[in-house]
CSV table of C-alpha atoms in Angstrom, one decimal:
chain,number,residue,atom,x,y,z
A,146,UNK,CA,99.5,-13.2,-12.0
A,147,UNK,CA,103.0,-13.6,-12.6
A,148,UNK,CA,104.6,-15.2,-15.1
A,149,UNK,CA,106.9,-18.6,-14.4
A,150,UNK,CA,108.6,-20.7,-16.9
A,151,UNK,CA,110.1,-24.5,-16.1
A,152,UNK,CA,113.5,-25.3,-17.1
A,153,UNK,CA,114.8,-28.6,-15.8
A,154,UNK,CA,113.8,-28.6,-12.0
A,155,UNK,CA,114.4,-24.8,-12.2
A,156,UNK,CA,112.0,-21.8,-12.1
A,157,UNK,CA,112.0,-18.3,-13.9
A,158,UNK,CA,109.7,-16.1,-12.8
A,159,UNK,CA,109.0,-12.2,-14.4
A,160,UNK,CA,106.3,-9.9,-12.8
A,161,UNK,CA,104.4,-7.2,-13.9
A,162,UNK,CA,105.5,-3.6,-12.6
A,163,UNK,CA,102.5,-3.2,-10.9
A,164,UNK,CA,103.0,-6.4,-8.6
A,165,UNK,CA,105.5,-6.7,-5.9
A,166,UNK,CA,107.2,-9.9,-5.5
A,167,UNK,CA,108.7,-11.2,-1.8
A,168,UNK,CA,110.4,-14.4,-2.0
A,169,UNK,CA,111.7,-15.9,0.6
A,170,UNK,CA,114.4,-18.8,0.8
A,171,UNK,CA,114.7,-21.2,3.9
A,172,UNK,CA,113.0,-18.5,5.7
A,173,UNK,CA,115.4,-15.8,4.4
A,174,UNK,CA,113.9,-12.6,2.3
A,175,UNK,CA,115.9,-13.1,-0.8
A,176,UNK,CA,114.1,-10.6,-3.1
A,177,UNK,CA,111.7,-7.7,-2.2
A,178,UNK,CA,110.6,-5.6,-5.1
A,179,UNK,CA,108.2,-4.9,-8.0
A,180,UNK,CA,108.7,-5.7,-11.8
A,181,UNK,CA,111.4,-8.8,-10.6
A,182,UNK,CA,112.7,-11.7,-13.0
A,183,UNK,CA,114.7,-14.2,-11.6
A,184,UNK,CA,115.3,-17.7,-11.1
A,185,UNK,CA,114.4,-19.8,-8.4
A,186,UNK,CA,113.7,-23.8,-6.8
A,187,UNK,CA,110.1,-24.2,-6.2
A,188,UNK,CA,110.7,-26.3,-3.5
A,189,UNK,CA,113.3,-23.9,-1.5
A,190,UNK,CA,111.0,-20.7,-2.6
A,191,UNK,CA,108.2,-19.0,-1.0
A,192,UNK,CA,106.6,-16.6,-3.3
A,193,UNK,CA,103.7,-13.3,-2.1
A,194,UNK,CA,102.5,-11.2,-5.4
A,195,UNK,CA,100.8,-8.3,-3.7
A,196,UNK,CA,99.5,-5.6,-6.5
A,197,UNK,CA,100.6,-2.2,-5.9
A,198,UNK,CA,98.2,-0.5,-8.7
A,199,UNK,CA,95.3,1.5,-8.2
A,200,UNK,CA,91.6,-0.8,-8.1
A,201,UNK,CA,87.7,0.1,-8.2
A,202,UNK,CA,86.1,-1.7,-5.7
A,203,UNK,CA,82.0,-1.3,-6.5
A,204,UNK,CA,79.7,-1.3,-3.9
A,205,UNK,CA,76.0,-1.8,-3.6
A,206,UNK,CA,74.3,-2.2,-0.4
A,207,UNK,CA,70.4,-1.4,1.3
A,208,UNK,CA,69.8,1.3,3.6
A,209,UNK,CA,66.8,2.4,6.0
A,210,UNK,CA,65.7,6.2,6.3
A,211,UNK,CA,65.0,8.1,9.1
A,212,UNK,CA,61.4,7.7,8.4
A,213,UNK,CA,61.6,3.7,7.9
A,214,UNK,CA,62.1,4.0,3.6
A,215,UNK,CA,64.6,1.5,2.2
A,216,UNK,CA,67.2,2.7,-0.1
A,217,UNK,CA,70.0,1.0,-2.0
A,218,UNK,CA,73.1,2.9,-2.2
A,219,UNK,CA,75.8,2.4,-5.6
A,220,UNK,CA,79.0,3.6,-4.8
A,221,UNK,CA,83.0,3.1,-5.6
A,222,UNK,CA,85.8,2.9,-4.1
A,223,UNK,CA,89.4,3.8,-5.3
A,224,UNK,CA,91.8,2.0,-3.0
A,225,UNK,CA,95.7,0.6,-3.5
A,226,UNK,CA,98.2,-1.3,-1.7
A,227,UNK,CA,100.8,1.2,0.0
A,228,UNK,CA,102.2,-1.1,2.0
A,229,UNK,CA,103.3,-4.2,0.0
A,230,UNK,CA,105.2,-5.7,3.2
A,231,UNK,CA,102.2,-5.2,5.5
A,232,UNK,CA,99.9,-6.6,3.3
A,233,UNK,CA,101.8,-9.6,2.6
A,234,UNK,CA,102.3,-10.2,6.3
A,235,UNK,CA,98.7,-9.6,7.4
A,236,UNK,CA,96.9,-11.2,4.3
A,237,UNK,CA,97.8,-14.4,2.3
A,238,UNK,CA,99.1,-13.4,-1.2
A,239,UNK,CA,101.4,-16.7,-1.7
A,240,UNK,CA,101.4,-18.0,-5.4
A,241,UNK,CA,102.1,-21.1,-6.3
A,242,UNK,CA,105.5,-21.7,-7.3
A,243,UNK,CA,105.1,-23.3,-10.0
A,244,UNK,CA,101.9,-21.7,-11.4
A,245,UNK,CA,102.0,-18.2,-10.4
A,246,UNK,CA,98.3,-18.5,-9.4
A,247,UNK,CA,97.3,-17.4,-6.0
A,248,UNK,CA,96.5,-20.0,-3.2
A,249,UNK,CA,94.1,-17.7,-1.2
A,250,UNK,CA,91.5,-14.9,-2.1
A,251,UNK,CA,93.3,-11.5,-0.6
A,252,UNK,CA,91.6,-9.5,-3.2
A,253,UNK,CA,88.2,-10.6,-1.7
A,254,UNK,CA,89.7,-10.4,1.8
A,255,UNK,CA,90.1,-6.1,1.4
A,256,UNK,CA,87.2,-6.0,-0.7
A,257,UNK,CA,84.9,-7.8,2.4
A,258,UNK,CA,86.9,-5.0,5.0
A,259,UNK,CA,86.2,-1.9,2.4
A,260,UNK,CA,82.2,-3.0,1.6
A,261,UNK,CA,81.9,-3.4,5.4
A,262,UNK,CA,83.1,-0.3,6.8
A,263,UNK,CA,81.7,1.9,4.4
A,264,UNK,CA,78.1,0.1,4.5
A,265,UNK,CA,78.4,1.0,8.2
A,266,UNK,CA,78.9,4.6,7.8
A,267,UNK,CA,76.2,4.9,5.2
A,268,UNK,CA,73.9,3.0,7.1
A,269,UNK,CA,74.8,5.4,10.3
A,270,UNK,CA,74.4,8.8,8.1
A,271,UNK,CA,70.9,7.4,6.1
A,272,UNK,CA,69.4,6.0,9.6
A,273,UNK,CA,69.4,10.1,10.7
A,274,UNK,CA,68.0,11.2,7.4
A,275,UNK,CA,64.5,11.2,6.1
A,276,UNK,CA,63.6,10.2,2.6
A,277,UNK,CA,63.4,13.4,1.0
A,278,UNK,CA,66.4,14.7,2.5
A,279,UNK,CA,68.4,11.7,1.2
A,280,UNK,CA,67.5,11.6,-2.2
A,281,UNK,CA,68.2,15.2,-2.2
A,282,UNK,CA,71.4,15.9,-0.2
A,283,UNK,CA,72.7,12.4,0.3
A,284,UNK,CA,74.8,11.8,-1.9
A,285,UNK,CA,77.4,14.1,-0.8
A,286,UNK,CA,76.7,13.1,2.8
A,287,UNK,CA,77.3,9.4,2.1
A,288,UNK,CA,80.5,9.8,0.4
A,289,UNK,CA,82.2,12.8,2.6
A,290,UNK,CA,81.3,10.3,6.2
A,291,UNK,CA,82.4,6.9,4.0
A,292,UNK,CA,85.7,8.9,2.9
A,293,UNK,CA,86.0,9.8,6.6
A,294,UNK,CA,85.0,6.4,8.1
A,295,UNK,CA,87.1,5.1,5.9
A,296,UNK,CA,90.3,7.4,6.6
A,297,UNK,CA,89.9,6.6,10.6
A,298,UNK,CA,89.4,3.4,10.2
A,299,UNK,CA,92.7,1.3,11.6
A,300,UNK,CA,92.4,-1.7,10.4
A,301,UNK,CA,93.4,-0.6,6.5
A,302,UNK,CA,96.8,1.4,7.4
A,303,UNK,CA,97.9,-1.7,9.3
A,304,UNK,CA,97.5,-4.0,6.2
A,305,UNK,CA,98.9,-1.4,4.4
A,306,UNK,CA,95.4,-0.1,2.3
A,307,UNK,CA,95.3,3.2,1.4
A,308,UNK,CA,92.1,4.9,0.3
A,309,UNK,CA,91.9,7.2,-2.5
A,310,UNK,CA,89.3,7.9,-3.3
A,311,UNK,CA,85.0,7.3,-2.5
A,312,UNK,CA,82.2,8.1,-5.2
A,313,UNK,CA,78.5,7.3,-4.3
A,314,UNK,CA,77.2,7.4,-7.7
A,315,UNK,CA,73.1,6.8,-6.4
A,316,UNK,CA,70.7,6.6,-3.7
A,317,UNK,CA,67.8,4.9,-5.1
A,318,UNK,CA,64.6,4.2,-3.2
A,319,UNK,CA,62.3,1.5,-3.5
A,320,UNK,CA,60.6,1.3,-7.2
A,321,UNK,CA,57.0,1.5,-5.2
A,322,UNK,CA,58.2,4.5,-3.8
A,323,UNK,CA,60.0,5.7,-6.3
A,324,UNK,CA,57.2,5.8,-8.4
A,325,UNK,CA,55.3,7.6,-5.7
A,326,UNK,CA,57.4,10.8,-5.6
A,327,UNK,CA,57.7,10.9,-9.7
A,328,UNK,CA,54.1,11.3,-9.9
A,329,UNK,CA,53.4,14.8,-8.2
A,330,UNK,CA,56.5,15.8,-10.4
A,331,UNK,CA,55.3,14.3,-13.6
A,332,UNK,CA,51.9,15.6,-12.9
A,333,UNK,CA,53.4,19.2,-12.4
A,334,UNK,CA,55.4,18.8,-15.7
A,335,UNK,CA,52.4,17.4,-17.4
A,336,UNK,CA,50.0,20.8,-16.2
A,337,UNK,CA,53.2,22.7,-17.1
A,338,UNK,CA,53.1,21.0,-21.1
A,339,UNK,CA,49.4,21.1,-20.9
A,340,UNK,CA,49.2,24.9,-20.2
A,341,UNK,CA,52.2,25.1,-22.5
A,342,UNK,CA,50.1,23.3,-25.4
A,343,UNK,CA,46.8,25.6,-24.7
A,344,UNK,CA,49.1,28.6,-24.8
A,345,UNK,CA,50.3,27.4,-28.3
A,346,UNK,CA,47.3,26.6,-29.1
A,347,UNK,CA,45.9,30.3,-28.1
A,348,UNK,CA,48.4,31.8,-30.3
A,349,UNK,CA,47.9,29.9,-32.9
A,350,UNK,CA,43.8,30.6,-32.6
A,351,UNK,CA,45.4,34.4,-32.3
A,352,UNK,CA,47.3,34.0,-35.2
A,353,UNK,CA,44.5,32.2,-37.3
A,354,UNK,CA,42.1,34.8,-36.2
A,355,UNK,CA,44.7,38.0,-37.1
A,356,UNK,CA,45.2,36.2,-40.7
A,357,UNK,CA,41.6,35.7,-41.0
A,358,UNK,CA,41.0,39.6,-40.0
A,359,UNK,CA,44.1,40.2,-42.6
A,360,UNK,CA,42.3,38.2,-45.4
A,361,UNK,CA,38.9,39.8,-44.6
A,362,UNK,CA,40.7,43.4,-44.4
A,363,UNK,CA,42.4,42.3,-48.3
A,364,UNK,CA,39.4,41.5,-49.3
A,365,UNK,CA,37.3,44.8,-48.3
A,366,UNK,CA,40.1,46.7,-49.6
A,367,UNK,CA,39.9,44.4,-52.5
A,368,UNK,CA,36.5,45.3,-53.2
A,369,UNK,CA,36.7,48.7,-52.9
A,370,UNK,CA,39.4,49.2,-55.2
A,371,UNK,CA,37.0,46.8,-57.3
A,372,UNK,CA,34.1,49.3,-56.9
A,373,UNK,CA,36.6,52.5,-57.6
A,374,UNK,CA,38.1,50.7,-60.9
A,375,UNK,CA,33.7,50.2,-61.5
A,376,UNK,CA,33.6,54.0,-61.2
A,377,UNK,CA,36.2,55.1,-62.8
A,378,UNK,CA,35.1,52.5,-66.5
A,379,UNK,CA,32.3,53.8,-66.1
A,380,UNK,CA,33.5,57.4,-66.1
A,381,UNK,CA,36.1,56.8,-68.7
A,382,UNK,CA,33.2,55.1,-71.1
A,383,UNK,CA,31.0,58.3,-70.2
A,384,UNK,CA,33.9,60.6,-71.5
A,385,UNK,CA,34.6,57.8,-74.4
A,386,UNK,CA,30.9,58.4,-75.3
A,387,UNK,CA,30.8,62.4,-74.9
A,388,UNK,CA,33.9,62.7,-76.7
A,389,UNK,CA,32.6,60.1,-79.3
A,390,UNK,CA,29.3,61.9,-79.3
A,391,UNK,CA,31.2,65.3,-79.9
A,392,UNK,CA,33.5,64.1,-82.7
A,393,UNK,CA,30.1,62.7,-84.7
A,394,UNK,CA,28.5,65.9,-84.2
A,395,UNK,CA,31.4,67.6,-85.6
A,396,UNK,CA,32.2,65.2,-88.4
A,397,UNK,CA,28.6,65.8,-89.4
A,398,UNK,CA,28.8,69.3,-88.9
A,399,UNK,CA,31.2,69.0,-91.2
A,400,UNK,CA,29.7,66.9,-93.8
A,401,UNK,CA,26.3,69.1,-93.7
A,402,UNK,CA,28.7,72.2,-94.4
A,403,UNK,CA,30.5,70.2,-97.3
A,404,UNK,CA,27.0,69.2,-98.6
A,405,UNK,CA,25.3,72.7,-98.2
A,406,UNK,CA,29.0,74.1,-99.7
A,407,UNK,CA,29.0,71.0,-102.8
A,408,UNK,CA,24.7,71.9,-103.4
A,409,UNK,CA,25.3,75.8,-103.6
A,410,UNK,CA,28.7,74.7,-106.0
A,411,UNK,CA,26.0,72.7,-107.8
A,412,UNK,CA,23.0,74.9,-107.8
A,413,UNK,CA,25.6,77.8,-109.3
A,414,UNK,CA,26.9,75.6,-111.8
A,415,UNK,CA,23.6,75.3,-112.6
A,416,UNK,CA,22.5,78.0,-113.0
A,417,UNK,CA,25.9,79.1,-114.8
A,418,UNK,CA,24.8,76.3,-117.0
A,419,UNK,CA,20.8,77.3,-117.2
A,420,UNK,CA,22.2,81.1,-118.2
A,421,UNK,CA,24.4,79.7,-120.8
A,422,UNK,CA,21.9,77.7,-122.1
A,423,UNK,CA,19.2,80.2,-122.1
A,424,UNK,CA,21.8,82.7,-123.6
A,425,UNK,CA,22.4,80.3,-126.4
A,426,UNK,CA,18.7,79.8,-126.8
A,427,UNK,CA,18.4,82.9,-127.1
A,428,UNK,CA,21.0,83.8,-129.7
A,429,UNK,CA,19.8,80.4,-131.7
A,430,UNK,CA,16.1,82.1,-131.8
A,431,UNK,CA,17.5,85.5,-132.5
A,432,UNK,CA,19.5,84.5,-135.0
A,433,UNK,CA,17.0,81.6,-137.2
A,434,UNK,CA,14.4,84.7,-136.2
A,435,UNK,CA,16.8,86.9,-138.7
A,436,UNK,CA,16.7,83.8,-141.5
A,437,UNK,CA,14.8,83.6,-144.4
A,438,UNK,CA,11.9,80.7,-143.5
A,439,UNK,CA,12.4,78.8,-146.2
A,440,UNK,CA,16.3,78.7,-145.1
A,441,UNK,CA,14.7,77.8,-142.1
A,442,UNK,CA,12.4,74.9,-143.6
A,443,UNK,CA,15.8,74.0,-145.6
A,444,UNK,CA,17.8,73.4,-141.8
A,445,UNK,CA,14.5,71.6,-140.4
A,446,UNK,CA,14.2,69.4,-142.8
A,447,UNK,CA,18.2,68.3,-143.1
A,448,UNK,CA,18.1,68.2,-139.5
A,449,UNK,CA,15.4,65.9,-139.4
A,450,UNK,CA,16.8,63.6,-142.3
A,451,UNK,CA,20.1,63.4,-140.0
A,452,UNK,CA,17.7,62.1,-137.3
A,453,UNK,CA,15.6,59.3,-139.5
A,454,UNK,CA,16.8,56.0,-140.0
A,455,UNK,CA,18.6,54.6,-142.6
A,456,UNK,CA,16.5,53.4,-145.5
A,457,UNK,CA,17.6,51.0,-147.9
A,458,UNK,CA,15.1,50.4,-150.1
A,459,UNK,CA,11.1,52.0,-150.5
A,460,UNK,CA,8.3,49.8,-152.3
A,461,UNK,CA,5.6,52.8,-153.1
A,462,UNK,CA,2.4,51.7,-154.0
A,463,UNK,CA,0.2,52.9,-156.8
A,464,UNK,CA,-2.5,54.3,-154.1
A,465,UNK,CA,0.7,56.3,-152.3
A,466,UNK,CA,2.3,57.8,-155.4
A,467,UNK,CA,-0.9,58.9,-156.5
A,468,UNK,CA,-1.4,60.7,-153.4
A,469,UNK,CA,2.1,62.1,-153.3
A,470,UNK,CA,1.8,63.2,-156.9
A,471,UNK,CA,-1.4,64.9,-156.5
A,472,UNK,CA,0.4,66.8,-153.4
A,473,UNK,CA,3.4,67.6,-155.3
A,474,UNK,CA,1.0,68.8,-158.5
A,475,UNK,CA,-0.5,71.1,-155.9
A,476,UNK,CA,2.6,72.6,-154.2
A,477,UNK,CA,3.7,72.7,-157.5
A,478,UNK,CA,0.7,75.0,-158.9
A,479,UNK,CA,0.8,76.8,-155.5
A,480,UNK,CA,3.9,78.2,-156.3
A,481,UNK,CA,3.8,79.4,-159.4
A,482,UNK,CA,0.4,81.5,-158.4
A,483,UNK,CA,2.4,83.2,-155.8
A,484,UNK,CA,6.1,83.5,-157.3
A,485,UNK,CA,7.2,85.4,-153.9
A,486,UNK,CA,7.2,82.7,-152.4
A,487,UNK,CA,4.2,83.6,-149.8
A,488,UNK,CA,1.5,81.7,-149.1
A,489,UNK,CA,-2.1,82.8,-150.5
């Protein structure tokens, strides 16, 4: 919309680039362009904004298959306005002088032509195709005959419309039927994750079962070294024992040769000691053999004192030293009948 300002019974009006501005004066074409500013009476001035800029026109519109299914078809159209002099004089885009608004609808007037002519085509192209077909391939048969329809079409060149461009963005059927055509598919994918679940599953019952055969295989192996490291304590406390067994009998060995060696040391020592003493016997008797006896009685008698105990005092009774001095009156007599010395 353009843009008018009021000064004092005057007008100033300043478009956008995109909008071309006619205005006519008494009939008379006074300025003809886009992106204008000038000044102007509203009451003299007759004012046309036609856009020259590219618009999307959306278009939504039911369809019929070949085999009696209704669709509905989305689509766009890029159009603009090539023509800004054509346009104005076949459609009504006056504005009001002093507002700028538009008095008519010539936006809705092109949109009505556009949704109109391509609904036809589509209907023409999705009439000769079944179902399947069209949800398949019908797409790009629906926009190539709308581009086409649209491009022969002589009505748009002669308001000055030019086409550029047609997208059909979906052919949708209804949601009943819809529904009826996912189902074999989601069926199919649901087998295909179903036997895709069982085959993980199988592996993973594969790979259970190879770890369980792993473990079991550990474990045999396990207890056969087990059984091995048995063997071999026992072998090494077999040898422990021999050579335990061996060193006793040799330590005792040993110690049986170091007794018989210390008792034959002994038994010759004693009997070192047994011929020393017998030779010393022997010269004692041999020599008091040689002495006079009464030398002899002399010895035995000293020898024998040396072995009594000491006695510090003697109480002799009358009935003793009588006895002793009758024994000494005898020994005394005895001896002087034999002065030798010998007995009678």
């Amino acid at each position: 919309m353009a843009d008018i300002t009021r000064r004092a019974g005057w007008r100033h009006l300043r478009s956008a680039p995109t909008a071309h501005i006619r205005h006519h004066r008494r009939g008379r074409l006074v300025h003809d362009g886009p992106g204008l500013s000038f000044w102007y009476r509203s009451l003299s001035a007759a004012l046309s904004e036609v856009p020259v800029n590219d618009r999307e026109l959306t278009m939504a519109f039911h369809a019929r298959t070949a085999d009696f299914q209704d669709v509905s078809v989305q689509s766009t159209v890029t159009y603009r306005i090539s023509a800004p002099d054509a346009a104005a004089t076949r459609l009504d885009f006056s504005i009001d002088p002093d507002t700028g608004a538009w008095r008519g609808a010539p936006l809705e007037q092109i949109a009505t032509l556009l949704t109109e002519t391509a609904q036809q085509h589509a209907l023409d192209v999705l009439a000769r195709t079944p179902l399947a077909a069209a949800l398949v391939d019908g797409v790009a048969a629906v926009r190539d005959r709308i581009a086409a329809g649209l491009a022969d079409e002589p009505r748009l060149p002669a308001t000055g419309i030019e086409v550029v461009a047609v997208r059909v963005v979906a052919i949708r059927p209804e949601p009943e039927v819809e529904r009826a055509l996912r189902t074999p598919a989601r069926e199919q994918i649901q087998q295909e994750a179903d036997r895709a679940t069982y085959e993980r599953r199988a592996v993973a019952v594969e790979r259970e079962r190879t770890i369980a055969e792993n473990e079991l295989a550990s474990k045999i192996e396990l207890a056969r070294q087990e059984e091995r490291l048995v063997d071999q304590r026992g072998t090494n406390a077999r040898r422990e024992a021999e050579e335990s067994a061996a060193a006793d009998a040799v330590r005792a060995e040993a110690e049986a040769t170091r007794k018989v060696r210390l008792a034959r040391a002994e038994a010759e020592a004693a009997r070192e000691v047994g011929d020393a003493r017998a030779q010393a016997q022997a010269a004692w008797l041999r020599v008091h053999g040689e002495v006079d006896p009464a030398t002899l009685h002399a010895l035995a008698v000293t020898t024998a004192a040396k072995n009594l105990p000491r006695i510090d005092s003697v109480t002799l009774s009358p009935d003793v030293l009588t006895g002793l001095l009758s024994r000494l009156g005898g020994a005394a007599g005895a001896t002087a009948a034999n002065p030798d010395g010998t007995r009678p």
